[in-house]
Amino acid sequence: MDGGQRPEVGSRAAAGATVKEMIRALADTLPAVDSAGMIDQLRDLEACKSAAAALQARITVSFDLKQRSDQARAGVPADELGTGVAAQIALARRESPARGSRLLGLAKALVTEMPHTLAGLETGQLNEWRATLLVRETACLSGTDRSAVDEELMSDGGRFSGAGDRAVISAARTAAYRRDPRSVADRASHAAAERHVSLRPAPDTMCYLTALLPVAEGVAVHAALTKHADAFRSDGDPRSRGQLMADALVERTTGTAGGISGIEIQLVMTDRTLFQADSEPARLPGYGIVPAGWARGITVQNQDRPMNVWLRRLYTAPGTGDLVAMESKRRLFPPGLRRFVQIRDHTCRTPYCDAPIRHLDHVLPWHSGGTTTQSNGAGLCEACNHTKESPGWSAHPRPGPRQTIQLTTPTGHSYQSTAPPLPGHLPPDAAASRHRRELRHLAKALKRGRLRAVAAA
């Protein structure tokens, strides 16, 4: 570090202290005593959130420029400059890496091409989501055209006062099309390349299976399912139209009426849940926590849903729930160590990232002496694994109740990731409380038994 950098570090520290003072001041603020004052506070706090988002955008762009400059001086190739920046932003904002990339793109657009929108955000005339909509709907334009749309829509900061999201989107699309209709049309023609299918958890052991399709194909699929449902309804099927459409989608996709196919789902539950009707929830990879009763039901074979059920025993350390061993009798699947780490980690081990595991990673790299063991293994998504290999990033195993990793970024900030507990293991206080409740229930049962015995005598 040269002498010219010291004042900059000091100014950053002072700015950080000022932000912390603002946080403390907000924490000490009490609600107003009258209803009108409370509404004023809510409105002022919303404006405060918008101003904070604008400042975050400015800081994000400055951080990106500084990181790129540091990387260039360190000899990083030009086409790799900026690697890992979005991931650091995500960690600082407690967001996923994918969300970090979007936040970086939003910040660059606001600061470098849309100053009027940024000003509206700073003054509270827009919130962060409305600013995001304006950025998103002008993404197909050149920098010059985007700035022109920004001036057209936001030079009068109050234009969107009282407007809803749809009004903002409509105004942005209309202005973008006037500026460059060809780019907007090209964007629509290329959108088909973004088609995909995704799965998200929903309450009550349900899920959202979502398909992003070109409009013609999407309408055709919906029309076919509707026609199928209407035909069954006219034949007296008691299921609702929505149920019939959903069942037809599953059957046509999987080839079986119940949707059960030869896919291993690796449902994790305790032996008490499986054999003793315990209420401890289970865990379904790719979904999350599911009720005990549902987990038991899915393992029961019946005539409607015949399937092969394989049981694999997992061994955990008492008290901590750390997975220490796994029985393996299956063939024609990835090696046992990979299954071990996938079951233990559940999702990507990068803090705040809950993407599916795609890569099995050495925490301490092989070339640095890292071993291929469960304690030095971690499940990562593809993006996080590539980020971890960037210059300035490092990871090390650390002591903890369960397998713990310390991730260090190029700025020297550290974040810890601890493997989630498997079903059936509670924190010590919760486990002790549960044990006391079980003892009380047992005592009451014994007392009732003695009273019945006396009455019978």
XYZ file of C-alpha atoms in Angstrom:
457
model
C 0.000 0.000 0.000
C 1.429 3.384 -0.989
C 0.999 6.619 0.891
C -1.610 7.959 -1.537
C -4.027 5.213 -0.577
C -4.158 5.916 3.148
C -6.483 8.961 3.039
C -8.888 6.982 0.839
C -9.028 4.174 3.388
C -9.634 6.722 6.155
C -12.465 8.389 4.261
C -14.105 5.011 3.683
C -13.886 4.237 7.387
C -15.457 7.587 8.224
C -18.245 6.980 5.713
C -18.849 3.547 7.224
C -19.090 5.048 10.706
C -21.631 7.591 9.429
C -23.810 4.839 7.983
C -23.600 2.908 11.250
C -24.641 6.031 13.137
C -27.682 6.325 10.871
C -28.569 2.700 11.568
C -28.320 3.281 15.323
C -30.448 6.415 15.030
C -33.152 4.491 13.172
C -33.030 1.711 15.757
C -33.587 4.288 18.512
C -36.528 5.928 16.717
C -39.917 5.258 18.280
C -43.277 5.149 16.463
C -45.202 8.416 16.497
C -48.041 8.728 18.999
C -50.737 9.698 16.496
C -51.936 7.957 13.338
C -50.999 10.826 11.007
C -47.484 10.891 12.431
C -47.126 7.147 11.913
C -48.067 7.490 8.238
C -45.545 10.328 7.867
C -42.874 8.095 9.406
C -43.710 5.233 7.046
C -43.457 7.533 4.037
C -40.179 9.059 5.229
C -38.705 5.618 5.908
C -39.693 4.499 2.403
C -37.867 7.533 1.002
C -34.913 6.627 3.206
C -34.859 3.116 1.744
C -34.855 4.560 -1.784
C -32.007 6.935 -0.967
C -30.048 4.049 0.553
C -30.603 2.013 -2.631
C -29.280 4.907 -4.725
C -26.179 5.177 -2.540
C -25.678 1.425 -2.794
C -25.761 1.771 -6.588
C -23.074 4.468 -6.527
C -20.910 2.447 -4.141
C -21.378 -0.670 -6.269
C -20.115 1.056 -9.417
C -17.146 2.576 -7.565
C -16.298 -0.839 -6.101
C -16.472 -2.456 -9.530
C -14.102 0.148 -11.000
C -11.675 -0.213 -8.089
C -11.659 -4.006 -8.312
C -11.075 -3.930 -12.055
C -8.178 -1.514 -11.571
C -6.643 -3.728 -8.877
C -7.064 -6.806 -11.044
C -5.439 -5.099 -14.043
C -2.418 -4.139 -11.934
C -2.224 -7.750 -10.727
C -1.962 -8.957 -14.333
C -5.461 -10.389 -14.773
C -6.270 -10.718 -18.517
C -8.539 -8.015 -19.902
C -11.379 -10.424 -20.699
C -11.396 -11.625 -17.071
C -11.486 -8.220 -15.381
C -14.415 -7.924 -12.992
C -14.483 -11.621 -12.123
C -15.837 -12.133 -8.624
C -17.118 -8.561 -8.208
C -20.788 -9.528 -8.312
C -20.162 -12.364 -5.851
C -18.569 -9.974 -3.337
C -21.491 -7.562 -3.721
C -23.900 -10.443 -3.107
C -22.113 -11.512 0.085
C -22.041 -7.938 1.403
C -25.767 -7.522 0.724
C -26.651 -11.007 2.002
C -27.964 -12.022 -1.402
C -27.383 -14.954 -3.735
C -24.638 -14.671 -6.396
C -27.281 -14.532 -9.141
C -28.985 -11.632 -7.381
C -25.579 -9.970 -6.956
C -25.052 -10.000 -10.727
C -28.421 -8.345 -11.277
C -27.687 -5.701 -8.645
C -24.358 -4.905 -10.306
C -26.039 -4.537 -13.705
C -28.740 -2.321 -12.198
C -26.167 -0.087 -10.544
C -24.118 0.338 -13.733
C -27.202 1.266 -15.751
C -28.419 3.793 -13.192
C -25.079 5.487 -12.569
C -23.657 5.551 -16.105
C -26.733 5.820 -18.358
C -29.840 6.792 -16.375
C -28.995 9.745 -14.108
C -32.574 11.027 -13.947
C -33.863 7.665 -12.750
C -31.058 7.580 -10.185
C -32.037 11.065 -9.015
C -35.652 9.927 -8.665
C -34.428 7.055 -6.523
C -32.282 9.350 -4.376
C -35.188 11.709 -3.705
C -37.676 8.929 -2.974
C -39.835 9.542 -6.037
C -39.069 5.976 -7.170
C -38.400 2.876 -5.131
C -35.742 0.342 -6.083
C -38.197 -1.997 -7.790
C -39.649 0.761 -10.014
C -36.122 1.833 -10.938
C -35.353 -1.801 -11.762
C -38.372 -1.931 -14.080
C -37.161 1.139 -15.982
C -33.690 -0.368 -16.339
C -35.070 -3.746 -17.429
C -37.403 -2.351 -20.085
C -34.642 -0.268 -21.688
C -31.960 -2.983 -21.625
C -32.207 -3.527 -25.402
C -31.279 0.090 -26.225
C -27.887 1.614 -26.838
C -26.402 3.771 -24.109
C -27.362 6.931 -25.981
C -30.964 5.869 -26.559
C -31.305 4.631 -23.017
C -30.163 8.011 -21.702
C -32.670 9.724 -23.980
C -35.516 7.558 -22.647
C -34.314 8.253 -19.124
C -34.513 11.996 -19.761
C -37.924 11.678 -21.426
C -39.473 9.687 -18.591
C -37.710 10.998 -15.513
C -36.670 14.602 -16.166
C -39.914 15.421 -14.396
C -39.373 13.336 -11.281
C -43.052 13.284 -10.378
C -44.276 11.703 -13.615
C -44.851 8.308 -12.011
C -46.418 9.642 -8.835
C -49.329 7.337 -8.083
C -48.522 5.043 -11.025
C -48.487 1.271 -10.637
C -45.893 -1.172 -11.933
C -47.800 -1.817 -15.159
C -47.957 1.890 -15.935
C -44.194 2.208 -15.447
C -43.537 -0.816 -17.682
C -45.904 0.446 -20.373
C -44.341 3.923 -20.444
C -40.812 2.499 -20.628
C -41.678 0.049 -23.417
C -43.446 2.729 -25.438
C -40.517 5.137 -25.138
C -37.999 2.404 -25.966
C -39.950 1.364 -29.070
C -40.136 4.943 -30.325
C -36.383 5.339 -29.948
C -35.319 2.049 -31.550
C -38.135 -0.196 -32.783
C -35.690 -2.599 -34.437
C -33.843 -3.323 -31.190
C -37.112 -3.952 -29.372
C -38.203 -6.330 -32.143
C -34.814 -8.088 -32.103
C -35.117 -8.483 -28.356
C -38.459 -10.222 -28.796
C -37.066 -12.514 -31.513
C -34.119 -13.526 -29.339
C -36.267 -14.052 -26.252
C -37.055 -17.603 -27.365
C -33.468 -18.520 -26.551
C -34.265 -17.806 -22.895
C -36.957 -20.491 -22.668
C -36.575 -22.735 -19.651
C -38.375 -24.713 -16.966
C -37.869 -24.015 -13.251
C -39.068 -25.478 -9.965
C -39.784 -23.515 -6.768
C -41.153 -24.687 -3.420
C -44.720 -23.787 -2.464
C -46.498 -24.227 0.874
C -47.980 -27.548 2.022
C -45.599 -29.889 0.105
C -46.587 -28.310 -3.204
C -44.325 -26.682 -5.769
C -44.433 -24.276 -8.706
C -43.301 -25.880 -11.977
C -42.875 -22.885 -14.284
C -42.120 -22.872 -18.004
C -41.006 -19.742 -19.861
C -42.100 -20.378 -23.451
C -42.661 -18.452 -26.678
C -46.229 -17.203 -26.637
C -47.460 -19.488 -29.438
C -46.144 -22.629 -27.766
C -47.362 -21.540 -24.344
C -50.876 -20.849 -25.619
C -50.886 -24.193 -27.464
C -49.894 -26.128 -24.323
C -52.538 -24.377 -22.241
C -55.200 -24.945 -24.919
C -54.359 -28.668 -25.152
C -54.574 -29.118 -21.390
C -57.830 -27.168 -21.263
C -59.333 -29.290 -24.040
C -58.277 -32.468 -22.220
C -59.818 -31.252 -18.956
C -63.079 -30.197 -20.606
C -63.422 -33.617 -22.243
C -63.001 -35.428 -18.928
C -65.363 -33.024 -17.164
C -68.056 -33.659 -19.766
C -67.657 -37.416 -19.117
C -68.415 -36.851 -15.440
C -64.937 -36.780 -13.934
C -65.325 -35.214 -10.442
C -61.955 -33.455 -10.514
C -61.867 -29.708 -11.112
C -60.582 -28.302 -14.391
C -57.383 -27.159 -12.692
C -56.787 -30.599 -11.180
C -57.365 -32.325 -14.502
C -54.971 -29.981 -16.299
C -52.282 -30.499 -13.661
C -52.688 -34.299 -13.711
C -52.547 -34.363 -17.513
C -49.367 -32.273 -17.519
C -47.672 -34.714 -15.129
C -48.818 -37.786 -17.042
C -47.846 -36.460 -20.462
C -44.431 -35.336 -19.219
C -43.422 -38.391 -17.168
C -45.359 -41.053 -19.045
C -47.027 -42.313 -15.858
C -50.282 -41.296 -14.225
C -48.738 -40.608 -10.815
C -45.591 -39.008 -12.139
C -43.362 -41.619 -10.463
C -40.351 -42.377 -12.617
C -36.953 -43.994 -12.173
C -35.407 -40.968 -10.506
C -33.684 -41.087 -7.117
C -35.066 -38.294 -4.910
C -32.940 -38.966 -1.762
C -35.608 -38.188 0.831
C -33.866 -37.765 4.217
C -35.694 -38.548 7.460
C -34.999 -40.007 10.897
C -35.617 -43.650 11.729
C -38.168 -42.463 14.299
C -40.116 -40.649 11.590
C -40.060 -43.663 9.283
C -40.778 -46.468 11.748
C -42.269 -44.882 14.882
C -44.617 -42.220 13.441
C -42.499 -39.422 14.966
C -43.380 -35.865 13.954
C -39.809 -34.794 13.053
C -39.976 -33.318 9.508
C -37.983 -34.788 6.631
C -35.907 -33.075 3.938
C -36.403 -33.450 0.197
C -33.433 -32.301 -1.947
C -34.462 -29.663 -4.462
C -37.479 -28.703 -2.351
C -36.736 -28.380 1.373
C -38.553 -29.424 4.551
C -41.610 -31.685 4.230
C -43.994 -32.982 6.951
C -43.287 -36.344 8.560
C -46.613 -37.847 7.522
C -46.076 -36.937 3.879
C -42.535 -38.380 3.961
C -43.790 -41.695 5.362
C -46.565 -41.788 2.798
C -44.252 -41.332 -0.164
C -42.210 -44.388 0.911
C -45.234 -46.714 1.181
C -45.796 -48.901 -1.853
C -49.360 -49.304 -3.092
C -51.139 -50.421 -6.223
C -51.730 -46.896 -7.472
C -48.076 -45.848 -7.262
C -45.826 -48.944 -7.427
C -42.162 -48.062 -7.030
C -38.894 -49.395 -5.689
C -37.890 -47.948 -2.319
C -34.229 -48.123 -1.298
C -33.188 -47.360 2.272
C -29.704 -46.065 3.005
C -28.653 -45.513 6.602
C -26.965 -42.245 7.610
C -24.877 -41.971 10.763
C -24.702 -38.638 12.588
C -22.775 -37.436 15.628
C -24.905 -37.189 18.788
C -25.692 -33.622 19.803
C -24.297 -31.852 16.722
C -26.043 -33.719 13.918
C -22.838 -33.767 11.851
C -23.042 -36.440 9.152
C -20.140 -38.815 9.858
C -20.851 -41.869 7.691
C -23.271 -43.285 5.161
C -24.123 -46.803 4.182
C -24.040 -47.386 0.431
C -25.508 -50.409 -1.352
C -26.562 -48.790 -4.635
C -24.858 -49.262 -7.975
C -24.819 -47.309 -11.240
C -24.889 -43.963 -9.392
C -22.175 -41.391 -8.579
C -19.604 -42.529 -5.987
C -20.574 -42.710 -2.340
C -18.497 -39.689 -1.350
C -20.393 -37.471 -3.777
C -23.711 -38.704 -2.395
C -22.397 -38.132 1.145
C -21.529 -34.480 0.488
C -24.742 -33.809 -1.460
C -26.880 -35.196 1.363
C -24.925 -33.292 3.997
C -24.808 -29.910 2.222
C -28.282 -30.000 0.590
C -27.652 -26.856 -1.532
C -24.649 -24.737 -2.597
C -22.473 -23.979 0.426
C -21.703 -20.358 -0.505
C -23.424 -18.104 2.055
C -26.861 -16.875 0.878
C -26.753 -19.109 -2.212
C -29.348 -21.870 -2.270
C -28.778 -23.020 -5.853
C -28.632 -26.777 -6.549
C -25.262 -28.492 -6.134
C -23.569 -29.020 -9.504
C -19.899 -29.421 -8.564
C -18.148 -31.319 -5.788
C -15.340 -29.004 -4.719
C -12.147 -29.368 -2.687
C -12.415 -26.662 0.012
C -8.621 -26.527 0.248
C -7.559 -27.109 -3.383
C -5.871 -30.354 -4.366
C -2.816 -28.499 -5.666
C -2.430 -26.852 -2.249
C -2.441 -30.130 -0.369
C -6.179 -30.533 0.019
C -7.418 -34.083 0.434
C -10.369 -35.817 -1.167
C -12.306 -36.362 2.033
C -15.742 -35.434 3.323
C -14.227 -32.841 5.679
C -12.496 -31.118 2.746
C -15.392 -31.496 0.340
C -18.205 -29.045 -0.360
C -21.117 -28.950 -2.749
C -21.190 -25.804 -4.899
C -23.237 -24.532 -7.796
C -21.364 -24.002 -11.046
C -21.135 -20.203 -10.740
C -19.820 -20.257 -7.154
C -17.225 -22.882 -7.997
C -15.848 -20.733 -10.826
C -15.862 -17.637 -8.596
C -13.912 -19.456 -5.869
C -11.109 -20.126 -8.372
C -10.688 -16.411 -9.146
C -7.605 -14.541 -7.859
C -7.854 -13.358 -4.270
C -10.490 -15.887 -3.184
C -9.686 -18.635 -0.689
C -11.505 -21.163 1.457
C -10.417 -23.223 4.465
C -12.135 -25.783 6.692
C -12.728 -24.464 10.216
C -13.702 -26.110 13.499
C -17.405 -26.164 14.222
C -20.253 -28.322 15.477
C -20.747 -29.464 11.862
C -18.524 -29.158 8.803
C -17.655 -25.441 8.594
C -15.965 -23.476 5.798
C -14.458 -20.002 5.971
C -14.633 -18.154 2.643
C -12.348 -15.122 2.222
C -12.856 -12.568 -0.579
C -10.218 -10.395 -2.290
C -11.018 -7.477 0.055
C -10.172 -9.617 3.100
C -13.743 -10.030 4.311
C -14.566 -13.492 5.629
C -17.843 -15.387 5.665
C -18.558 -18.711 7.325
C -20.735 -21.505 6.023
C -21.830 -24.382 8.266
C -23.475 -27.503 6.871
C -27.190 -27.566 7.739
C -28.322 -30.049 10.404
C -30.002 -33.186 9.198
C -33.577 -33.932 10.274
C -33.864 -35.029 13.891
C -31.105 -32.896 15.401
C -31.997 -29.851 17.469
C -29.820 -27.224 19.178
C -28.799 -28.336 22.696
C -31.360 -26.082 24.433
C -34.182 -27.244 22.158
C -33.147 -30.886 22.542
C -33.119 -30.556 26.339
C -36.548 -28.897 26.274
C -37.921 -31.680 24.097
C -36.468 -34.295 26.460
C -38.141 -32.607 29.431
C -41.495 -32.549 27.605
C -41.187 -36.242 26.806
C -40.429 -37.021 30.467
C -43.484 -35.021 31.585
C -45.707 -36.847 29.109
C -44.299 -40.181 30.296
C -44.890 -39.251 33.944
C -48.484 -38.253 33.199
C -49.061 -41.501 31.337
C -47.658 -43.542 34.227
C -49.776 -41.593 36.708
C -52.931 -42.198 34.660
C -52.029 -45.887 34.497
C -51.674 -46.128 38.292
C -54.964 -44.306 38.832
C -56.772 -46.695 36.491
C -55.191 -49.675 38.294
C -56.401 -48.384 41.703
C -59.897 -47.761 40.385
C -60.039 -51.251 38.931
C -58.948 -52.770 42.263
